[in-house]
mmCIF file of C-alpha atoms and ligand atoms in Angstrom:
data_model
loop_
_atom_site.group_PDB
_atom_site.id
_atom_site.type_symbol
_atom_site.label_atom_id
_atom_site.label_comp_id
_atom_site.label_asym_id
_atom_site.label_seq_id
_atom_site.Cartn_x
_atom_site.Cartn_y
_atom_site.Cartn_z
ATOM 1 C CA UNK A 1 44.428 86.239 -66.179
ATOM 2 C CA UNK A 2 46.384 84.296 -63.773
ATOM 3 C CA UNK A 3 44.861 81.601 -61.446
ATOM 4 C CA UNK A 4 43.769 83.218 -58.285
ATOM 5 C CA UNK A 5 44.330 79.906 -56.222
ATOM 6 C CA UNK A 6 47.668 78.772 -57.007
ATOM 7 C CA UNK A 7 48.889 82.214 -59.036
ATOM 8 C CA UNK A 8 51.018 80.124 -61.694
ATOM 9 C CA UNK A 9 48.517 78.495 -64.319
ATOM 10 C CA UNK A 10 46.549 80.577 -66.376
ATOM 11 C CA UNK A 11 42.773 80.613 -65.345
ATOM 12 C CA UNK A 12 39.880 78.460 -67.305
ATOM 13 C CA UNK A 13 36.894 79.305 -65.294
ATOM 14 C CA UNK A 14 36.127 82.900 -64.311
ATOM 15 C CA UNK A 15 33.447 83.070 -61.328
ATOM 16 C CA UNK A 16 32.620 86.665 -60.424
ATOM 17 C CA UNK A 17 30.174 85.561 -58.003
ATOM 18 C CA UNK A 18 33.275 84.463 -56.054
ATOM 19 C CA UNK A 19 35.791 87.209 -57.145
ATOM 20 C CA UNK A 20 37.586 84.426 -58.357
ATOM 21 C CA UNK A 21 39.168 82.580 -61.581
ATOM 22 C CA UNK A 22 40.928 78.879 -61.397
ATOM 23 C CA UNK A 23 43.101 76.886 -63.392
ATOM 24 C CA UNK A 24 41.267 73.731 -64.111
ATOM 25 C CA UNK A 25 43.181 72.001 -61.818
ATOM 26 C CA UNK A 26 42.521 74.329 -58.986
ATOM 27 C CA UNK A 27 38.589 74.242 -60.279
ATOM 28 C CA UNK A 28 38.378 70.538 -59.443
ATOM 29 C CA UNK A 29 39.656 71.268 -55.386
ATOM 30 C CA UNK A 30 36.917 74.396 -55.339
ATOM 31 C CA UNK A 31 34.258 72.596 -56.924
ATOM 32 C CA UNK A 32 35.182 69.461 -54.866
ATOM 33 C CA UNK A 33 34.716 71.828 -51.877
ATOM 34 C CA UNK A 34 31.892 73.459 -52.480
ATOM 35 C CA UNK A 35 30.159 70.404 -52.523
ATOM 36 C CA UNK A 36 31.699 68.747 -49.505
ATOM 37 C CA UNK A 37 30.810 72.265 -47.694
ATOM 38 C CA UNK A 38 27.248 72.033 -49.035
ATOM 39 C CA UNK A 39 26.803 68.440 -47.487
ATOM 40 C CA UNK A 40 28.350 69.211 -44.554
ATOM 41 C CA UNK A 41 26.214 72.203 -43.743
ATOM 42 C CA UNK A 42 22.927 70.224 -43.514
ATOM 43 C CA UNK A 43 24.629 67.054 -42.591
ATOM 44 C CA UNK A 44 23.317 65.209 -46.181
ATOM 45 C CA UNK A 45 25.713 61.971 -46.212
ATOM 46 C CA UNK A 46 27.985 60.275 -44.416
ATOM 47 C CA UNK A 47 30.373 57.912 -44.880
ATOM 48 C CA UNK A 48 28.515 54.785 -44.606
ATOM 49 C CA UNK A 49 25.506 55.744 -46.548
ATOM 50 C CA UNK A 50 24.404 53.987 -49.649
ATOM 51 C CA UNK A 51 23.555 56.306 -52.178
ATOM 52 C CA UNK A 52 21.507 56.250 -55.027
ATOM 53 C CA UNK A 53 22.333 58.598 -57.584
ATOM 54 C CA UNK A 54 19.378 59.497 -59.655
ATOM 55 C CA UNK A 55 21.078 60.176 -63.457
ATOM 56 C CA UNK A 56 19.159 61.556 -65.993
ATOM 57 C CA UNK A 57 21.995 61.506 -68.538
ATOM 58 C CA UNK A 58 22.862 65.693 -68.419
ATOM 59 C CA UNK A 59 25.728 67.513 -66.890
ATOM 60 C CA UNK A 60 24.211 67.824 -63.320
ATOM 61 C CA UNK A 61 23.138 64.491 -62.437
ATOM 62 C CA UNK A 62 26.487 62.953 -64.158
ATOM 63 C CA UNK A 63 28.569 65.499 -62.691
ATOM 64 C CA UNK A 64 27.045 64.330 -58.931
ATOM 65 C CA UNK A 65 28.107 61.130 -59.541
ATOM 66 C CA UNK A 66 31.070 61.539 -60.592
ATOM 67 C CA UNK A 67 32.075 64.397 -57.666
ATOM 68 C CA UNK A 68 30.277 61.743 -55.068
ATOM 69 C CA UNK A 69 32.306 58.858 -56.320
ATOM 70 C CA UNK A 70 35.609 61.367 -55.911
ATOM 71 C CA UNK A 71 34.363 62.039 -52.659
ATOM 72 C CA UNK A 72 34.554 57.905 -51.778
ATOM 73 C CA UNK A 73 31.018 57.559 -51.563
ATOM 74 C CA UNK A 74 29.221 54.202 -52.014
ATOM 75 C CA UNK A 75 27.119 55.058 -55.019
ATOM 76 C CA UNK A 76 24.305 53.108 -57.814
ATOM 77 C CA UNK A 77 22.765 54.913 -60.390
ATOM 78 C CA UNK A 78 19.367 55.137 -61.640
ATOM 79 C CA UNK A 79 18.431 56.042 -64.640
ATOM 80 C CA UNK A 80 14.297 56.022 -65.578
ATOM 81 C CA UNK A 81 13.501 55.857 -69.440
ATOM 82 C CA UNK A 82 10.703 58.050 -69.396
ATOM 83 C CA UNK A 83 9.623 56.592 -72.737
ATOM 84 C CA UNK A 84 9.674 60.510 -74.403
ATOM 85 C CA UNK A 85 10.469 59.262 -78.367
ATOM 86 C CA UNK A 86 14.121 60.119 -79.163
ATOM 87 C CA UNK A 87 15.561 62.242 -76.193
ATOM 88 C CA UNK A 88 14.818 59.077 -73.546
ATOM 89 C CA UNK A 89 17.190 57.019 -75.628
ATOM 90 C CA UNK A 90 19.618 59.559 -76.327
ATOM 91 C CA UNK A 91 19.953 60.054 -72.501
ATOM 92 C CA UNK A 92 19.897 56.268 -71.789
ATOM 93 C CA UNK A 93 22.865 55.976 -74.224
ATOM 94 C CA UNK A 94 24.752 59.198 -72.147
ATOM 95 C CA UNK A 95 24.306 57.326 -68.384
ATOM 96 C CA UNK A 96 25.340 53.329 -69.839
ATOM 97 C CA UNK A 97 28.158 54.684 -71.489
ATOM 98 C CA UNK A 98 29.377 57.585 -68.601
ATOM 99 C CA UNK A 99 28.723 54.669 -66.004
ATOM 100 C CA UNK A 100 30.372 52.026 -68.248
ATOM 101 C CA UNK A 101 33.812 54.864 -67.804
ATOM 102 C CA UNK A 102 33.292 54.068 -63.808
ATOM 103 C CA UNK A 103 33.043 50.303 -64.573
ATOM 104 C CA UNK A 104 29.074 50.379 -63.155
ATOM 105 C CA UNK A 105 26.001 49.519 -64.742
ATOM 106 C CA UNK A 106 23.232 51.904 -64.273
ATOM 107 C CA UNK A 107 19.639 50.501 -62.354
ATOM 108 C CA UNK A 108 16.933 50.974 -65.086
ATOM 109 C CA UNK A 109 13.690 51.749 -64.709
ATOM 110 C CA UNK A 110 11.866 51.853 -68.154
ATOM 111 C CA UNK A 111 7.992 53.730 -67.552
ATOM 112 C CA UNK A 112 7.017 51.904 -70.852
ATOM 113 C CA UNK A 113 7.282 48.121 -69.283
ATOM 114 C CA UNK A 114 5.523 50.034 -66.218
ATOM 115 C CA UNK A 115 3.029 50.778 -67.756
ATOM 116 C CA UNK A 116 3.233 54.493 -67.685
ATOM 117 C CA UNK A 117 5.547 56.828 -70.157
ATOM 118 C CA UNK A 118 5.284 60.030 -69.829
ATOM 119 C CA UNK A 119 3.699 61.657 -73.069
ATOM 120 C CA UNK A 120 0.639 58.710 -72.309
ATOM 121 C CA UNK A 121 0.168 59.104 -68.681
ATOM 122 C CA UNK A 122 0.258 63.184 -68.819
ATOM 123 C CA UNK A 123 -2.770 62.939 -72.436
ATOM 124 C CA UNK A 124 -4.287 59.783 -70.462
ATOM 125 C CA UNK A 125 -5.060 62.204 -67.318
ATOM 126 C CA UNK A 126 -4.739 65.269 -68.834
ATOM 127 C CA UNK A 127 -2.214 67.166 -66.485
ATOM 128 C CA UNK A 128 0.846 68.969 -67.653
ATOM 129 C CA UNK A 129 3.558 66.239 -68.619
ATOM 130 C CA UNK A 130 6.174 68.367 -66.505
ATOM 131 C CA UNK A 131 4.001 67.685 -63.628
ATOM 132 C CA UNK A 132 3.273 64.118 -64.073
ATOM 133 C CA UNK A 133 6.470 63.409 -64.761
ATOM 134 C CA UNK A 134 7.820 64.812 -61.236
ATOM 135 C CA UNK A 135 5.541 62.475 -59.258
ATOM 136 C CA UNK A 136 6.201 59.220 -61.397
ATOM 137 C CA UNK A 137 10.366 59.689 -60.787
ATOM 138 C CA UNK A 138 9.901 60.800 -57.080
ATOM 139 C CA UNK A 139 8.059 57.584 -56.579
ATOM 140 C CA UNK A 140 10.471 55.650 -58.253
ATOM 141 C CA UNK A 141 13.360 56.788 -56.600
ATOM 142 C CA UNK A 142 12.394 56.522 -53.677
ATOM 143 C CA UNK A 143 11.214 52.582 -54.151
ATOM 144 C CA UNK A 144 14.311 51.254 -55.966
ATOM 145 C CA UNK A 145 15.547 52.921 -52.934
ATOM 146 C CA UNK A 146 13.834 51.157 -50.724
ATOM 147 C CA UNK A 147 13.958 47.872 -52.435
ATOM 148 C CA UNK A 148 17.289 47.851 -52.619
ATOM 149 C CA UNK A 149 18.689 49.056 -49.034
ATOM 150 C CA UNK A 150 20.106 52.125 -50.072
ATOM 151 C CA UNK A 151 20.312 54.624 -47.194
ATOM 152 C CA UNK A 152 20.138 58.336 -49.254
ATOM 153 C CA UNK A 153 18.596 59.444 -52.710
ATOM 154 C CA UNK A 154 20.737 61.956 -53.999
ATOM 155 C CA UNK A 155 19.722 64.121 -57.222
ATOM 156 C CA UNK A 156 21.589 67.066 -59.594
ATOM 157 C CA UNK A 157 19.591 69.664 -58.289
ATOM 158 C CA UNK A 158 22.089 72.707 -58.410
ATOM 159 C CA UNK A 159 21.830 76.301 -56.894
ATOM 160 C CA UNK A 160 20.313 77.795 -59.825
ATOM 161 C CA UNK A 161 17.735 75.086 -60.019
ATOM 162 C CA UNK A 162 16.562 75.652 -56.735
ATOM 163 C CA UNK A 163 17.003 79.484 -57.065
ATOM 164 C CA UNK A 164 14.522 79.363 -59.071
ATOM 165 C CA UNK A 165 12.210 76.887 -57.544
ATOM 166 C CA UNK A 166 12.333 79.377 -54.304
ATOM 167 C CA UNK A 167 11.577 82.371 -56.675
ATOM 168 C CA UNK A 168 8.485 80.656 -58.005
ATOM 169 C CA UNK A 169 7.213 79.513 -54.533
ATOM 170 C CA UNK A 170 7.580 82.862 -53.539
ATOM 171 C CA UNK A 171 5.605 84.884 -56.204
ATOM 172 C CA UNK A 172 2.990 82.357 -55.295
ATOM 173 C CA UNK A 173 3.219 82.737 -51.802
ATOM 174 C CA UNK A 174 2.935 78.895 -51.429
ATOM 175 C CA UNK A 175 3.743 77.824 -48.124
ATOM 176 C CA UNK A 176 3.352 74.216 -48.206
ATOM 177 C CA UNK A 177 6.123 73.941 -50.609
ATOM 178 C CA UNK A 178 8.403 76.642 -49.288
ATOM 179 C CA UNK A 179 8.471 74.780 -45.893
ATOM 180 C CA UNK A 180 9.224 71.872 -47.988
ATOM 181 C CA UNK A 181 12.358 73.319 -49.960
ATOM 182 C CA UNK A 182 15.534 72.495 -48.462
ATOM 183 C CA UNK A 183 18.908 70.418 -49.904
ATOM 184 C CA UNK A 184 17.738 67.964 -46.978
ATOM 185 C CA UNK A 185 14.271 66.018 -46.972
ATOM 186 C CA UNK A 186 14.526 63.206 -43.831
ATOM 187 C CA UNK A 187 13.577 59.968 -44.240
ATOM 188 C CA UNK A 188 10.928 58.741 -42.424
ATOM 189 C CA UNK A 189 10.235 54.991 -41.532
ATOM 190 C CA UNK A 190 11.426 52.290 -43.570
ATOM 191 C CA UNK A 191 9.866 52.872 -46.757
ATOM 192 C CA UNK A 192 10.519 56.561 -47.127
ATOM 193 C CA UNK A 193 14.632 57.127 -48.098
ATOM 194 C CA UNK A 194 16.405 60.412 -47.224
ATOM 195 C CA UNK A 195 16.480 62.896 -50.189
ATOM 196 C CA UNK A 196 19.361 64.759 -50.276
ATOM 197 C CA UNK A 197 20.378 67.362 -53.163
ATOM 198 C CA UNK A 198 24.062 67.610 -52.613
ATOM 199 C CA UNK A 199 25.052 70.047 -55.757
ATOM 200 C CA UNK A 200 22.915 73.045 -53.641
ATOM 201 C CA UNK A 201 25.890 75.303 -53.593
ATOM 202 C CA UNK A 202 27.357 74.603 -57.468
ATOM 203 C CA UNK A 203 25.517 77.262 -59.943
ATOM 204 C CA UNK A 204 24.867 75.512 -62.880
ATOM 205 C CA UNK A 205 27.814 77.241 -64.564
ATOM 206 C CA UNK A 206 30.379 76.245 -62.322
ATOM 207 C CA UNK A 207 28.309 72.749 -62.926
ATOM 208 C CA UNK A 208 28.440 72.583 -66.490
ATOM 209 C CA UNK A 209 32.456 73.890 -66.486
ATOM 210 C CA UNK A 210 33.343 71.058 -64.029
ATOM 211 C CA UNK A 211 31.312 68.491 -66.572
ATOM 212 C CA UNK A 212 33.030 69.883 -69.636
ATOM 213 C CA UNK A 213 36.817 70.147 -67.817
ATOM 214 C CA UNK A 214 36.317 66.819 -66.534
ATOM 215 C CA UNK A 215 35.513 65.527 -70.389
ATOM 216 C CA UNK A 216 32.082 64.124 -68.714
ATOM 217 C CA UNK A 217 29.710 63.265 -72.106
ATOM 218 C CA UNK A 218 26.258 64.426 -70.822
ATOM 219 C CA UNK A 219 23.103 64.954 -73.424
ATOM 220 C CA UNK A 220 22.967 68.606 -73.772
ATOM 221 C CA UNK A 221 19.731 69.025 -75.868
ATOM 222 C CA UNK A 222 16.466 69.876 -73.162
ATOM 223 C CA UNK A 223 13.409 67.524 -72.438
ATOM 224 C CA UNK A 224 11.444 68.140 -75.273
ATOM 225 C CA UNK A 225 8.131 68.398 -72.887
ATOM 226 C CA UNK A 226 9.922 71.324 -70.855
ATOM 227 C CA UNK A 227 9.459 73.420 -73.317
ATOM 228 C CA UNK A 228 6.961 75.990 -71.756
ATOM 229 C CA UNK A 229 8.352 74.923 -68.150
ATOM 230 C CA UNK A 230 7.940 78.296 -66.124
ATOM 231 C CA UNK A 231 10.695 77.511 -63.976
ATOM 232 C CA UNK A 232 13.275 78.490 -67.286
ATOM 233 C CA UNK A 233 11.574 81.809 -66.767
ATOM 234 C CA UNK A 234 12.102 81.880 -62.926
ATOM 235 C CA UNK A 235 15.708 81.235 -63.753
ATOM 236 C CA UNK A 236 15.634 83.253 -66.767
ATOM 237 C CA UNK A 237 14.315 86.692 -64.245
ATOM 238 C CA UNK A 238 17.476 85.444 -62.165
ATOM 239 C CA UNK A 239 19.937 85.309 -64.338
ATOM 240 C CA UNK A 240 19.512 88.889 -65.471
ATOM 241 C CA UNK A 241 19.728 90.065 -61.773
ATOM 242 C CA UNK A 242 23.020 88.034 -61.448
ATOM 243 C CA UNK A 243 24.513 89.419 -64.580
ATOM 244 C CA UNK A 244 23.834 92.906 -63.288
ATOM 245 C CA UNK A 245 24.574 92.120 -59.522
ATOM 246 C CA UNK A 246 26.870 89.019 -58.844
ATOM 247 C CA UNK A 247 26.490 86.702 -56.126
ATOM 248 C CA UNK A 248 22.674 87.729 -55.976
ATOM 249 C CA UNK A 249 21.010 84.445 -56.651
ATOM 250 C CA UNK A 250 23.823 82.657 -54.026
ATOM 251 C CA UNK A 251 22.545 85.346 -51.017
ATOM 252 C CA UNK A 252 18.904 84.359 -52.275
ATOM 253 C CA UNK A 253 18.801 80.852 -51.737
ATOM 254 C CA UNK A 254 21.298 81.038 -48.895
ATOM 255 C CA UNK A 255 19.164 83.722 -47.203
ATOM 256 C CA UNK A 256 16.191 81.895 -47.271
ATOM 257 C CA UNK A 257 18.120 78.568 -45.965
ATOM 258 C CA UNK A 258 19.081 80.896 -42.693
ATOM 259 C CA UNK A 259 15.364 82.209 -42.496
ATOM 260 C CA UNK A 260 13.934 79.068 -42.767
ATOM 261 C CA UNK A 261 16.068 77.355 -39.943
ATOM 262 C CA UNK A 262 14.898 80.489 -37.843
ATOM 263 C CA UNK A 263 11.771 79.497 -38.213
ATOM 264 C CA UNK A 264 11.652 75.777 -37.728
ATOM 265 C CA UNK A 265 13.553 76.898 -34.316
ATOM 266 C CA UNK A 266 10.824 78.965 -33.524
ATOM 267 C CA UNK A 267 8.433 76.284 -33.960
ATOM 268 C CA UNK A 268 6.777 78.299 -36.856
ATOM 269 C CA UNK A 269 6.101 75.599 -38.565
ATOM 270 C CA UNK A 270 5.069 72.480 -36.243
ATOM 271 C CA UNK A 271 1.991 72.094 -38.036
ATOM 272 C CA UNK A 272 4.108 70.961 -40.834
ATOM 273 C CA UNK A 273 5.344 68.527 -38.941
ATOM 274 C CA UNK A 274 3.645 65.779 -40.042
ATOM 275 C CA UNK A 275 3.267 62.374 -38.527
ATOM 276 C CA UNK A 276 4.312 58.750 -40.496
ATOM 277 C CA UNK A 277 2.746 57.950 -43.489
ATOM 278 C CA UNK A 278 1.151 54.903 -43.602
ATOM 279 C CA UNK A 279 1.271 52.438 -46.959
ATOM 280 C CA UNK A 280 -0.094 52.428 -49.769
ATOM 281 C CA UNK A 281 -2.921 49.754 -49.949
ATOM 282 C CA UNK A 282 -2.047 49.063 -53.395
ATOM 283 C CA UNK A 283 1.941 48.849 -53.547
ATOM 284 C CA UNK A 284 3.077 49.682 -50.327
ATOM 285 C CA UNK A 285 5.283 52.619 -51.050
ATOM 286 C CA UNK A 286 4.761 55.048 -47.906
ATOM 287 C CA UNK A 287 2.029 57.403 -48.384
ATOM 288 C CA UNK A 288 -0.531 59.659 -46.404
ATOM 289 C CA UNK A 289 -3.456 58.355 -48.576
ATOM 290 C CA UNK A 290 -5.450 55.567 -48.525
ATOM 291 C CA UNK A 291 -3.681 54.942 -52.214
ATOM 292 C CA UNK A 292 -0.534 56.623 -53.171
ATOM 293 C CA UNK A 293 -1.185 59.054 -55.909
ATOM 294 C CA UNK A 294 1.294 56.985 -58.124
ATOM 295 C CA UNK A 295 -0.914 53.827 -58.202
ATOM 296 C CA UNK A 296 -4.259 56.214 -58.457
ATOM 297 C CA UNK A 297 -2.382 57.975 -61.100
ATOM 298 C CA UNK A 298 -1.418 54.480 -63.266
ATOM 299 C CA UNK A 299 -4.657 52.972 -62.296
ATOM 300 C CA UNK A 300 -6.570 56.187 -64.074
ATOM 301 C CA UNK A 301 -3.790 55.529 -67.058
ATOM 302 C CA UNK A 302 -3.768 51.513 -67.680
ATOM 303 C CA UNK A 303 -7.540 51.197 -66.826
ATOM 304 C CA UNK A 304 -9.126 54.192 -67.339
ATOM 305 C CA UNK A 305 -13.448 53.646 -66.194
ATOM 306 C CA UNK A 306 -11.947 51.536 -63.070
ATOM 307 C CA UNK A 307 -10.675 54.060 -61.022
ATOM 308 C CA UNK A 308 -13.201 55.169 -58.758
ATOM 309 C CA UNK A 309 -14.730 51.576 -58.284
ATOM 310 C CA UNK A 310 -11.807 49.776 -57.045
ATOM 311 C CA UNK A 311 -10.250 52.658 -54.855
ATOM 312 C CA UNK A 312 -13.225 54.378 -53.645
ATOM 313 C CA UNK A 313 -15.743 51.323 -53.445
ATOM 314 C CA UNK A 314 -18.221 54.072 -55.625
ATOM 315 C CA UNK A 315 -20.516 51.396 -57.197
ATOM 316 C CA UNK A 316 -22.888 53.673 -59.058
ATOM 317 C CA UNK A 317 -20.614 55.055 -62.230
ATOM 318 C CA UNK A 318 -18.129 52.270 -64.176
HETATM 319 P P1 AMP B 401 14.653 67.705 -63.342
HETATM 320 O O1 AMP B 401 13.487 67.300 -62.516
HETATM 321 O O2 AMP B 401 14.577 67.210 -64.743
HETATM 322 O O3 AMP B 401 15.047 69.122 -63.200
HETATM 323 O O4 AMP B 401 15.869 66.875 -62.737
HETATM 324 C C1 AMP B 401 16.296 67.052 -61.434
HETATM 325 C C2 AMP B 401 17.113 65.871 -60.992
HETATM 326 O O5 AMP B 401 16.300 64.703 -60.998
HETATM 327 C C3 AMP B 401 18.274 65.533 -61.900
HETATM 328 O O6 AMP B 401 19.429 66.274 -61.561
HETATM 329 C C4 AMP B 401 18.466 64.056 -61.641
HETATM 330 O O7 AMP B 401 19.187 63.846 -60.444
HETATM 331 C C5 AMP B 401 17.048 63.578 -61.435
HETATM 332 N N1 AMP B 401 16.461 63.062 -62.693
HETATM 333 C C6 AMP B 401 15.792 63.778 -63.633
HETATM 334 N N2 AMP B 401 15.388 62.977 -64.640
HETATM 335 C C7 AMP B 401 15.797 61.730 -64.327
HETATM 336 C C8 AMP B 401 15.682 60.449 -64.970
HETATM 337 N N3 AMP B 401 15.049 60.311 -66.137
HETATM 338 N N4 AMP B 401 16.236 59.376 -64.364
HETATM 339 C C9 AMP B 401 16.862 59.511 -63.172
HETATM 340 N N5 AMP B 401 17.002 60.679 -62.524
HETATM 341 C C10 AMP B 401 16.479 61.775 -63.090
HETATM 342 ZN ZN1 ZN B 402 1.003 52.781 -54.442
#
């Protein structure tokens, strides 16, 4: 099959969900494209941002660094060791030596000098590692953010991911975080950094073909503590529907996008409209609690009988 772009080269990449197949070549302007059209819709970056590009060493996050840095963007990356045996070193090895290519070295954050990895905070409170894990990195990025003057935290999330994020928030009907789910989170203040997710448009094939064309070196096995994630089923129960019905999961996540804007016009959701958080009495990061739930969180895993005593003055129990 010929290139449907420029009709000469033979095509690499066939994307139904467009009606389309490119040459490589002609991949690189669509993909390119896609993801300027995706930050243009919501207004994610501009030119003079500084962005910090939150790499986890696979295809995505590499991939949005490498696009962004096409794209002329002003970029860092950040990688945080997680301190999970094996795969955090593996991934470590994938973002020095992808960033030493672009002649940068990576911002480190390693959770074992912190105090928390991820395998000991998740037994030391007993939550779901998956869980804990999401709250330690969205703290961190968004303080090396703020530390270090960066305007915009940008992360690999891709259309599939957040496919199946919305399909999950649906079956539970949970409102909080489907008013919260959009390629765009504002910053607020000084200490809160814009969150933007800039790959919202990319499926994770198109993704993973423009990582692999591109000769990008990304760790390919999964986080061994995602194992049982549910959201591989929620994109699991998508990707059947796609196979069947092309395009599917794109009207999906677009569809709700266009819903969702509806109702923030119509004021649906000014209750959600929350005022500035204050900071945290403990580190400072920007919070709506007394203590942000990352300090409560490595207070309950570094000194485990101390928690309620020093944040909630409760003298009675040690
Ligand atoms: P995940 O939460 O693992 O689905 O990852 C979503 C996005 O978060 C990735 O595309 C990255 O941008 C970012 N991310 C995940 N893990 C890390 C990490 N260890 N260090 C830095 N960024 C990460
Ligand atoms: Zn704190």
């Amino acid at each position: 099959m010929k290139c449907t772009r420029c009709r000469k080269t033979q095509a690499a990449v066939d994307l139904p969900s467009h009606h389309s197949a490119f040459c490589p070549e002609c991949f690189f302007v669509f993909f390119r494209r896609q993801v300027e059209e995706g930050i243009r819709n919501f207004s994610l970056l501009s030119p003079g941002d500084r962005v910090l590009v939150c790499v986890s060493g696979g295809k995505d996050s590499l991939v949005l660094w490498d696009v962004l840095m096409e794209l002329g963007y002003d970029t860092e990356g950040l990688y945080i060791d997680l301190g999970i045996e094996g795969y955090s070193s593996r991934s470590r090895e994938k973002v020095q030596s992808y960033a030493g290519t672009r002649g940068k070295e990576p911002i480190v954050v390693d959770l074992h000098a912190e105090g928390v990895p991820i395998p000991l905070a998740a037994k030391s409170i007993r939550k779901e590692e998956c869980s804990v894990c999401g709250k330690v990195k969205r703290y961190f990025f968004n303080r090396v953010a703020a530390e270090r003057g960066f305007t915009a935290v940008a992360t690999g999330h891709n259309l599939d991911d957040e496919a199946a994020r919305l399909l999950g928030n649906l079956l539970h009907w949970d409102r909080d975080y489907l008013s919260r789910q959009h390629p765009l989170l504002p910053g607020a203040g000084e200490g809160l950094v814009r969150k933007v997710k800039p790959l919202w448009r990319v499926s994770e094939l198109e993704t993973a073909a423009y990582g692999f064309l591109k000769g990008i070196d990304y760790v390919i096995e999964e986080c061994p503590m995602s194992e049982h994630a549910t959201s591989l089923v929620y994109k699991d129960a998508l990707s059947l529907i796609e196979e069947k019905m092309p395009g599917t999961r794109r009207k999906f996540y677009q569809g709700f996008l266009e819903e969702s804007r509806r109702w923030k016009e119509e004021g649906a959701d000014e209750e959600n409209a929350a005022a500035l958080p204050g900071a945290c009495a403990v580190c400072g990061a920007p919070t709506y609690a007394e203590v942000c739930s990352f300090c409560r969180l490595k207070s309950r895993v570094t000194n485990p009988g101390d928690v309620l005593k020093t944040f909630y003055g409760f003298q009675g129990r040690s």
